[in-house]
Short mmCIF file of C-alpha atoms in Angstrom, two decimals:
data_model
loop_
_atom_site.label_atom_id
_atom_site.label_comp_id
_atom_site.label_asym_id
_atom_site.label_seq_id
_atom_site.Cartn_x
_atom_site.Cartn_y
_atom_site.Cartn_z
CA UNK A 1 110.34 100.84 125.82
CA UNK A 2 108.63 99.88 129.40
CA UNK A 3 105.49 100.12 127.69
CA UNK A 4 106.03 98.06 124.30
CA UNK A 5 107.96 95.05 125.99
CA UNK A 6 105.22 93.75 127.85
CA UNK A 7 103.04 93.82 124.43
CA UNK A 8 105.58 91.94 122.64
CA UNK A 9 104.32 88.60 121.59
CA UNK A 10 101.42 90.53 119.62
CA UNK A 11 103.90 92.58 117.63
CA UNK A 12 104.01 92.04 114.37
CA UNK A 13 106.23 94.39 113.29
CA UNK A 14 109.88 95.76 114.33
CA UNK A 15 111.73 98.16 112.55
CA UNK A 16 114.97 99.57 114.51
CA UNK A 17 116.30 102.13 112.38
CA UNK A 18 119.44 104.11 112.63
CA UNK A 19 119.29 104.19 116.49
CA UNK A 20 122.43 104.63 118.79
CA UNK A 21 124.42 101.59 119.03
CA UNK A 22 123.63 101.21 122.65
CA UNK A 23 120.09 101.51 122.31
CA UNK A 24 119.88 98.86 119.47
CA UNK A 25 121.99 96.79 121.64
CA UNK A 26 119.06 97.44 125.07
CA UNK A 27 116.30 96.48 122.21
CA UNK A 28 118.07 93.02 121.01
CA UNK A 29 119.29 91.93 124.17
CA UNK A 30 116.00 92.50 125.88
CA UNK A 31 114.78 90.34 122.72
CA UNK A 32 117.70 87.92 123.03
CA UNK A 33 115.04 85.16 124.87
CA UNK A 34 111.45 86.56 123.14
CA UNK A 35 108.69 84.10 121.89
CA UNK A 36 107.14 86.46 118.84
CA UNK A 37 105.09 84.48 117.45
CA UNK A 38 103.08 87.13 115.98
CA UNK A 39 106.24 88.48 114.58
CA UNK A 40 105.74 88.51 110.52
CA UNK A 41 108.88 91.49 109.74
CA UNK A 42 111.68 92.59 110.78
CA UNK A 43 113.83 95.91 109.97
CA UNK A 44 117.30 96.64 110.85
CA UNK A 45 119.04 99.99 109.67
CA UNK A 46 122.60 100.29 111.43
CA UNK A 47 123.09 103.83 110.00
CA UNK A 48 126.05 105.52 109.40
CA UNK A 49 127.25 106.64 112.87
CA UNK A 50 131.31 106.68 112.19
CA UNK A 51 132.32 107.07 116.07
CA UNK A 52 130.23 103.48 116.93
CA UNK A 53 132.82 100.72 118.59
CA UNK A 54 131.21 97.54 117.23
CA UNK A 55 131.84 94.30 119.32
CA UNK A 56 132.57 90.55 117.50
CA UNK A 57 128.84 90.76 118.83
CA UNK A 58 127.30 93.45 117.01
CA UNK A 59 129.63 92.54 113.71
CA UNK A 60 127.44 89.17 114.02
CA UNK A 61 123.74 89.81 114.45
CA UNK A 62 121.92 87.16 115.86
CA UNK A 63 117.87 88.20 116.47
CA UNK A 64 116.28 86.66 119.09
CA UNK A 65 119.12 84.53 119.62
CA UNK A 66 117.76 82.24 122.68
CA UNK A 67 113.72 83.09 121.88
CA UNK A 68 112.47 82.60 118.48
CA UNK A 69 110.15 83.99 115.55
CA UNK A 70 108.31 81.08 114.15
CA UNK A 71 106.09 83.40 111.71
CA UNK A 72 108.71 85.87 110.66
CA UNK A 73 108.42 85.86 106.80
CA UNK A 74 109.87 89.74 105.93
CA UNK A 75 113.75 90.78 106.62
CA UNK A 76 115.32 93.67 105.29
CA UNK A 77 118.82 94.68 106.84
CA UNK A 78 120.66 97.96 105.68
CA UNK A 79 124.11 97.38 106.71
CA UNK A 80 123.48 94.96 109.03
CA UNK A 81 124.96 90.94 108.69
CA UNK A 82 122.73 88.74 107.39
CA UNK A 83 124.41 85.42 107.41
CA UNK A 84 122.56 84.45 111.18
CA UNK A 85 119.28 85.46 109.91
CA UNK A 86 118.59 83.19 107.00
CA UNK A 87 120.56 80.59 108.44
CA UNK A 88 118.13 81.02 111.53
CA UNK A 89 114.73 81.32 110.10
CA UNK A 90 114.40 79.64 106.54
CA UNK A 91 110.98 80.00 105.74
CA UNK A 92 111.41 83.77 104.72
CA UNK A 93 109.20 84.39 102.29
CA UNK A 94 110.95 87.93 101.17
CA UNK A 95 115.04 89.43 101.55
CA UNK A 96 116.11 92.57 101.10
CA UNK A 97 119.40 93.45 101.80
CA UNK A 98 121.71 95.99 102.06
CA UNK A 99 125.36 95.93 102.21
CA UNK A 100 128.86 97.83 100.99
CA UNK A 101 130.53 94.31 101.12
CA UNK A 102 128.00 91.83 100.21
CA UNK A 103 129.90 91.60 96.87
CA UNK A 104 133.83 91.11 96.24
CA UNK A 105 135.81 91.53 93.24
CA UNK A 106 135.27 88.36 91.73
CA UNK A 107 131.87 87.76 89.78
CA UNK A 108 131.46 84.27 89.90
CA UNK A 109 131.96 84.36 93.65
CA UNK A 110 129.34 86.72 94.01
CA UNK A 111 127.49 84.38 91.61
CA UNK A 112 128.28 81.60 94.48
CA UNK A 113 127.16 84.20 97.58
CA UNK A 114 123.59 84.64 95.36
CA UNK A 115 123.14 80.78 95.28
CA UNK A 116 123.67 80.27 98.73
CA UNK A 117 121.56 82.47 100.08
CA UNK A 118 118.85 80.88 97.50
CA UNK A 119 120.24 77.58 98.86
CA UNK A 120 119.41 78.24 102.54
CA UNK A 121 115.37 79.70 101.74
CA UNK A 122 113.67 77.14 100.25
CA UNK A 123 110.04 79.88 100.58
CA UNK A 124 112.04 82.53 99.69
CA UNK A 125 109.38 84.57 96.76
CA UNK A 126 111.41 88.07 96.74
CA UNK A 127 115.38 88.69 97.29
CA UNK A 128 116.59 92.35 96.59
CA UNK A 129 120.36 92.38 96.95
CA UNK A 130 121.20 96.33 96.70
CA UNK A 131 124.82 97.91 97.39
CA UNK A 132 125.27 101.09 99.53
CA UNK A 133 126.82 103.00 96.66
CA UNK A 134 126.15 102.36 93.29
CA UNK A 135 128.64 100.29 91.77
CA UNK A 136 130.96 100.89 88.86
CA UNK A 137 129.27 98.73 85.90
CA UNK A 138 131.60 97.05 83.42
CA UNK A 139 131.49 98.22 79.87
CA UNK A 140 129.08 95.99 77.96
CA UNK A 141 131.11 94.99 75.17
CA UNK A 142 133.07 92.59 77.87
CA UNK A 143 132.17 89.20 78.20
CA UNK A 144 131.23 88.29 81.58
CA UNK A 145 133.68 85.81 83.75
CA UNK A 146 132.72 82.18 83.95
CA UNK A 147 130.06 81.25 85.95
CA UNK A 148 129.86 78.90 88.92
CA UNK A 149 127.14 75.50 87.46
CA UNK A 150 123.68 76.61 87.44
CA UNK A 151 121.23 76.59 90.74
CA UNK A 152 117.74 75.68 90.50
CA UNK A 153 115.16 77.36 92.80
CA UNK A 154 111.28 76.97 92.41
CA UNK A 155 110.27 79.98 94.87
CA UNK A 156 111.76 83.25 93.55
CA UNK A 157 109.46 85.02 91.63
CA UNK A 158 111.55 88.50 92.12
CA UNK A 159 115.11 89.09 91.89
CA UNK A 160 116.52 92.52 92.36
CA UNK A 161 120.16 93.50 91.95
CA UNK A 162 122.33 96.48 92.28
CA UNK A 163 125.37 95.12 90.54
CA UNK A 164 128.18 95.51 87.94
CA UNK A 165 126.69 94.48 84.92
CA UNK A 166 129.42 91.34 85.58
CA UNK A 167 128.27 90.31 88.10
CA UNK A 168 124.56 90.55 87.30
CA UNK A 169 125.48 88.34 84.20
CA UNK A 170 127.38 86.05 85.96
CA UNK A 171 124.43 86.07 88.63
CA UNK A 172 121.61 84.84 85.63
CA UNK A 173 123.81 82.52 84.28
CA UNK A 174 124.04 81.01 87.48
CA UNK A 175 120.28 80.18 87.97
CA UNK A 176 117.01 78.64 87.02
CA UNK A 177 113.86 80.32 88.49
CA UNK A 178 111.02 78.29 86.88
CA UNK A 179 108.60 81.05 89.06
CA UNK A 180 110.48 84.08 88.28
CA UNK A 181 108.23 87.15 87.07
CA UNK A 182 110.48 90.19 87.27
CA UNK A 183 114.44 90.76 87.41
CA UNK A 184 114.74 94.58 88.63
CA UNK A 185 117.15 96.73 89.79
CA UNK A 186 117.18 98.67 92.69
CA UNK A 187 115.48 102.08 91.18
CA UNK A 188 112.97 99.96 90.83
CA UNK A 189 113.32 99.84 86.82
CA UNK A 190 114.04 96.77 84.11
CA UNK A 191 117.66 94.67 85.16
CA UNK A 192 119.99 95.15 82.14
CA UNK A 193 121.19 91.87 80.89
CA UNK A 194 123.81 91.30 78.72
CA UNK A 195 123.96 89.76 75.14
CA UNK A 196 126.12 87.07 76.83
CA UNK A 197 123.39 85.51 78.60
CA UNK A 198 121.33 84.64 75.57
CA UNK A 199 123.14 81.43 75.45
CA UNK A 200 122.06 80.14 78.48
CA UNK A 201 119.17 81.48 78.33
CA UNK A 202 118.22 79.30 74.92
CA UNK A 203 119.23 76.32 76.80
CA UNK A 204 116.63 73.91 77.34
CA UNK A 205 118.14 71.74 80.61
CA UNK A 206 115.25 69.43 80.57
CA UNK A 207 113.74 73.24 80.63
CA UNK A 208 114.12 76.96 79.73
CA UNK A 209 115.90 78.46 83.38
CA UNK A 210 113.03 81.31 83.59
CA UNK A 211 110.08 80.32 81.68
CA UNK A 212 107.67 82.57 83.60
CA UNK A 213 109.59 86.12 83.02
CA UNK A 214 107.43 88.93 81.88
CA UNK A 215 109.59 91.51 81.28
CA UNK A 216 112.90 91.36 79.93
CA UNK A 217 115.91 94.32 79.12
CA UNK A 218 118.99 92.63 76.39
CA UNK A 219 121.69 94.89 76.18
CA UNK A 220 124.51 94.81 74.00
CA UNK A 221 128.03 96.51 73.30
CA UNK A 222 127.60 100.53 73.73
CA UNK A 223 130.81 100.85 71.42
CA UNK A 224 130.33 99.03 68.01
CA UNK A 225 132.93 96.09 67.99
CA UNK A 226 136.34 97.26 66.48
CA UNK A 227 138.24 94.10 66.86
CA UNK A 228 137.77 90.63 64.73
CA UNK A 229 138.04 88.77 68.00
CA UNK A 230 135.09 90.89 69.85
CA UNK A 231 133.07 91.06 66.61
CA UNK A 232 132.66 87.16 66.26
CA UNK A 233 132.02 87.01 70.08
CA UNK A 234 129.30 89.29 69.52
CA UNK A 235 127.76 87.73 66.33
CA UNK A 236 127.71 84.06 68.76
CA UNK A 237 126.05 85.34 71.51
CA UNK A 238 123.60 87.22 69.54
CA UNK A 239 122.67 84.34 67.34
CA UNK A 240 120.59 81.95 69.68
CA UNK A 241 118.23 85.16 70.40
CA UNK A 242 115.74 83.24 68.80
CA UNK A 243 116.23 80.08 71.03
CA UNK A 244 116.24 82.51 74.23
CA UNK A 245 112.98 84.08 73.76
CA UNK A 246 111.76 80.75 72.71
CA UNK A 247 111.69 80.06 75.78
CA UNK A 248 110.08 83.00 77.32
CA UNK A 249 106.22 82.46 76.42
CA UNK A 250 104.87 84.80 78.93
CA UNK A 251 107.03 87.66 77.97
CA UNK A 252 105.18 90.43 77.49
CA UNK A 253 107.75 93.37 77.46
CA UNK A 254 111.02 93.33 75.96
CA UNK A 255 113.60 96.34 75.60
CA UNK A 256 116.26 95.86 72.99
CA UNK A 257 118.84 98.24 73.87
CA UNK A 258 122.65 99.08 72.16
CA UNK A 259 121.79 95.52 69.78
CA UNK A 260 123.07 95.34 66.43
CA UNK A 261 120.30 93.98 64.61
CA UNK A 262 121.86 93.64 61.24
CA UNK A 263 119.37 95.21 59.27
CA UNK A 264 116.50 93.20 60.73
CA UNK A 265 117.68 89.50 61.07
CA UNK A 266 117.30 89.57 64.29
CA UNK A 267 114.34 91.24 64.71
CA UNK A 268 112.32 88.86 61.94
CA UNK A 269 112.77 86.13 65.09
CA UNK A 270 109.93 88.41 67.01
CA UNK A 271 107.24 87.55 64.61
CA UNK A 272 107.45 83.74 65.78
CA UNK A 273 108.48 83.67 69.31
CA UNK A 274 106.69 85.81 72.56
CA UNK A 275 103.04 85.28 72.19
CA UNK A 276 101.99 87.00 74.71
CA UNK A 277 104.45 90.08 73.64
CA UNK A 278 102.39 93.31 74.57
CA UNK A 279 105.39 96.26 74.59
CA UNK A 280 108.55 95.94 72.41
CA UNK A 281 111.06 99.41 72.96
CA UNK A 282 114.06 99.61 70.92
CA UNK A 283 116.61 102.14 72.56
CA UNK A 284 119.79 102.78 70.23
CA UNK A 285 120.04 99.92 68.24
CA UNK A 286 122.16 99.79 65.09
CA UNK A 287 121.02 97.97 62.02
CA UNK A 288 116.94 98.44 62.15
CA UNK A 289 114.77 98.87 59.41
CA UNK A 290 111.55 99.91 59.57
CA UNK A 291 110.59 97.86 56.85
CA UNK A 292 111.19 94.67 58.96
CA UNK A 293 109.86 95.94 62.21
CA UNK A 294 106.42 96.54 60.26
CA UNK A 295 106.92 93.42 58.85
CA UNK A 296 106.97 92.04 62.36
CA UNK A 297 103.76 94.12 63.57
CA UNK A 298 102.17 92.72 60.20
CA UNK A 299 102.83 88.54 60.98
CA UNK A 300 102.35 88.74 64.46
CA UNK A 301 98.63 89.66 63.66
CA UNK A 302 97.82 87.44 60.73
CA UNK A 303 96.35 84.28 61.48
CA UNK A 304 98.81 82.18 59.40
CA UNK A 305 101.35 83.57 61.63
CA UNK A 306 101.87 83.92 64.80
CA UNK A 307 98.31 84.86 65.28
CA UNK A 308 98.42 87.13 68.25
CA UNK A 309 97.24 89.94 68.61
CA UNK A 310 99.13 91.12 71.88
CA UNK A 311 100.74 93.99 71.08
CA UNK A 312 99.59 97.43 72.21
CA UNK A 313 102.99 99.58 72.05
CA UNK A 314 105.75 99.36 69.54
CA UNK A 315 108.57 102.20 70.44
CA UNK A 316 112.00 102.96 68.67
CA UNK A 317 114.49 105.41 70.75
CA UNK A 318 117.64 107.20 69.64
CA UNK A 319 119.20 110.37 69.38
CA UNK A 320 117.89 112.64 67.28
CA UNK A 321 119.77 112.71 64.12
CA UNK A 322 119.23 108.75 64.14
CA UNK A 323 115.72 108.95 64.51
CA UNK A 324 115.56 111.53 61.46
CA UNK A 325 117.58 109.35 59.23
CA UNK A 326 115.18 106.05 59.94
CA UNK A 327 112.35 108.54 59.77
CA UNK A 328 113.90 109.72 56.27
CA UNK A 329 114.33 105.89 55.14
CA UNK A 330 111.28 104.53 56.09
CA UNK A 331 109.87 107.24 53.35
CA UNK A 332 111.87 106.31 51.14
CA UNK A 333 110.97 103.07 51.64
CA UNK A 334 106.95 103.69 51.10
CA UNK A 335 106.14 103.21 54.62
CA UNK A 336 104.39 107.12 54.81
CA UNK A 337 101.21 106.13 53.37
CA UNK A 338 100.83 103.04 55.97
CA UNK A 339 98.14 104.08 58.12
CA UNK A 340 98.79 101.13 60.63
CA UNK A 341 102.63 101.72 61.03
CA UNK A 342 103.72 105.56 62.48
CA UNK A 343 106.61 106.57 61.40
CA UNK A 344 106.02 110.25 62.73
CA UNK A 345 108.46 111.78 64.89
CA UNK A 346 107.14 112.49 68.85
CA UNK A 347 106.61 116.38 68.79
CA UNK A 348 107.25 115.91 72.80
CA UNK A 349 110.53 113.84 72.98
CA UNK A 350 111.84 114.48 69.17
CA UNK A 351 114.61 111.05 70.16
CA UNK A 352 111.16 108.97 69.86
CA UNK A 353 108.95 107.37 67.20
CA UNK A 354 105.87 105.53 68.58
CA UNK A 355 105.50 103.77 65.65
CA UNK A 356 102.24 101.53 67.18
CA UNK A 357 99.96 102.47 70.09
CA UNK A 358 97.10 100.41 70.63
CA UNK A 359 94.89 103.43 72.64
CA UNK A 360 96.16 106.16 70.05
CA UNK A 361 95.90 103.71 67.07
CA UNK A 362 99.07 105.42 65.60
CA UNK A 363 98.38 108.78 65.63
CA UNK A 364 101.32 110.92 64.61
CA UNK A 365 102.80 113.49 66.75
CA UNK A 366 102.42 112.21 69.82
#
């Protein structure tokens, strides 16, 4: 440490990671009154030492507390408080944090905690919010709690979540990212988002709330509804699909997962919205015909149509048995002799039909 403090002001970055409490507490208070102006990110890891005796102090977390980091664009704190931070230096540019409690029970206050961390970073491009332990997801055949009136935030072009699928409802609902690119989770994959979003999502408020998405993951009730009451919820919140990726031009994949598609309707809405549509996976979805997805492929490419010709991958995913019995239908159907349209099943992963493959032009077996 004698020989890094002198070199300070040309850091640029500090990561202090799962280090004794007393130590972290020598590095910040000899930091307490630093100018870093070279300082671009910082890294704080508090570990999981059980016998630590934290002070109001060290429960608090204030960086550079009487010095200052006028360039410091990069914060990620693993259960370390946060509130300080991005109250102290608002032209972060990224956020990751990590937390057991960041979240409570209720989903539209955790909506509220999401906004007003957006609120206080008006540069903010990137904010991953990621629990220690996975949480305990909600089914998906119940409808989200309300949510809190929408924030809007030009920066964000990244949000990453590790959420009940509640709250991460609640948490889209609750925002309008004009910028936003990619909504992830914290395995680095697609965030799920429910059916129950696609009503806010087709509402134009002068605009769409994420116009600039590329990829997007709808999922819908894992248990087929068994009630009247859930059955009509389900059939409104599916219905302004078409509205919702209306306003999603620069969507180029989409994952329909657990969707009841009633035996194409909602599917047909794919051959007029998404132009720039390049992957479209559909992963256990009741009521698909193979019929209508080729009819899909087929008007997205003809020049009275949609005329784009964007797609490169068309997948459909189930277990096995379903993926014989669509197999089995789509010959009945005449579809075998379409040399355009695969309906062979994947000799690797036998739950899989790559039905269109741009660099494998179809080619059965895959």
């Amino acid at each position: 440490m004698r020989l890094v403090f002198p070199h300070v002001q040309r850091m640029r970055s500090l990561q202090v990671n799962q280090v004794p409490l007393k130590i972290r507490r020598l590095i910040f208070d000899k930091l307490d009154g630093a100018r870093l102006p070279s300082l671009e990110t910082l890294e704080v890891d508090r570990g999981f030492a059980s016998n630590e005796r934290l002070t109001s102090a060290d429960r608090t977390f204030k960086p550079f507390k009487n010095g200052d980091a006028i360039d410091l664009k990069t914060v990620l704190l693993k259960r370390t408080p946060y509130d300080y931070t991005i109250r102290r230096f608002k032209n972060l540019k990224h956020l990751a944090i990590v937390s057991s409690n960041i979240f409570g029970n209720s989903s539209h206050d955790n909506a509220k905690t999401v906004q007003n961390i957006l609120s206080l970073l008006p540069h903010l491009q990137t904010l991953r919010i990621h629990m220690e332990y996975s949480p305990n997801p909600r089914p998906t055949d119940i409808r989200p709690s309300s949510h809190p009136p929408p924030l809007t935030h030009s920066s964000p072009e990244e949000l990453s979540l590790d959420a009940t699928y509640d709250d991460i409802d609640t948490v889209v609902c609750a925002l309008v990212l004009p910028s936003l690119h990619r909504l992830s989770c914290q395995a680095g994959g697609v965030l799920p988002i429910g059916i129950y979003c696609l009503p806010t999502l087709a509402q134009a408020r002068p605009s769409y709330p994420l116009p600039n998405l590329r990829i997007l993951r709808i999922v819908g009730p894992r248990r087929a509804p068994n009630l009247q009451t859930q059955n009509d919820t389900f059939w409104r919140n599916i219905e302004p699909l078409e509205q919702a990726l209306a306003g999603l031009p620069k969507l180029r994949s989409l994952c329909l997962e657990y969707v009841d598609l009633k035996d194409g309707k909602y599917l047909a809405c794919l051959a007029r919205t998404c132009p720039r549509l390049e992957r479209l996976t559909i992963l256990r979805c009741r009521g698909l015909t193979f019929w209508e997805l080729r009819a899909v492929v087929q008007s997205r490419r003809d020049p009275k149509g949609l005329g784009s010709d964007s797609l490169e991958y068309v997948g459909v995913e189930d277990d096995p048995l379903s993926i014989q019995m669509l197999q089995e239908k789509a010959k009945q159907d005449g579809l075998g002799e379409d040399a355009e349209f695969n309906i062979e099943i994947s000799k690797a992963r036998r739950y899989r039909i790559v039905v269109f493959e741009r660099s494998r032009h179809c080619v059965g077996g895959v």
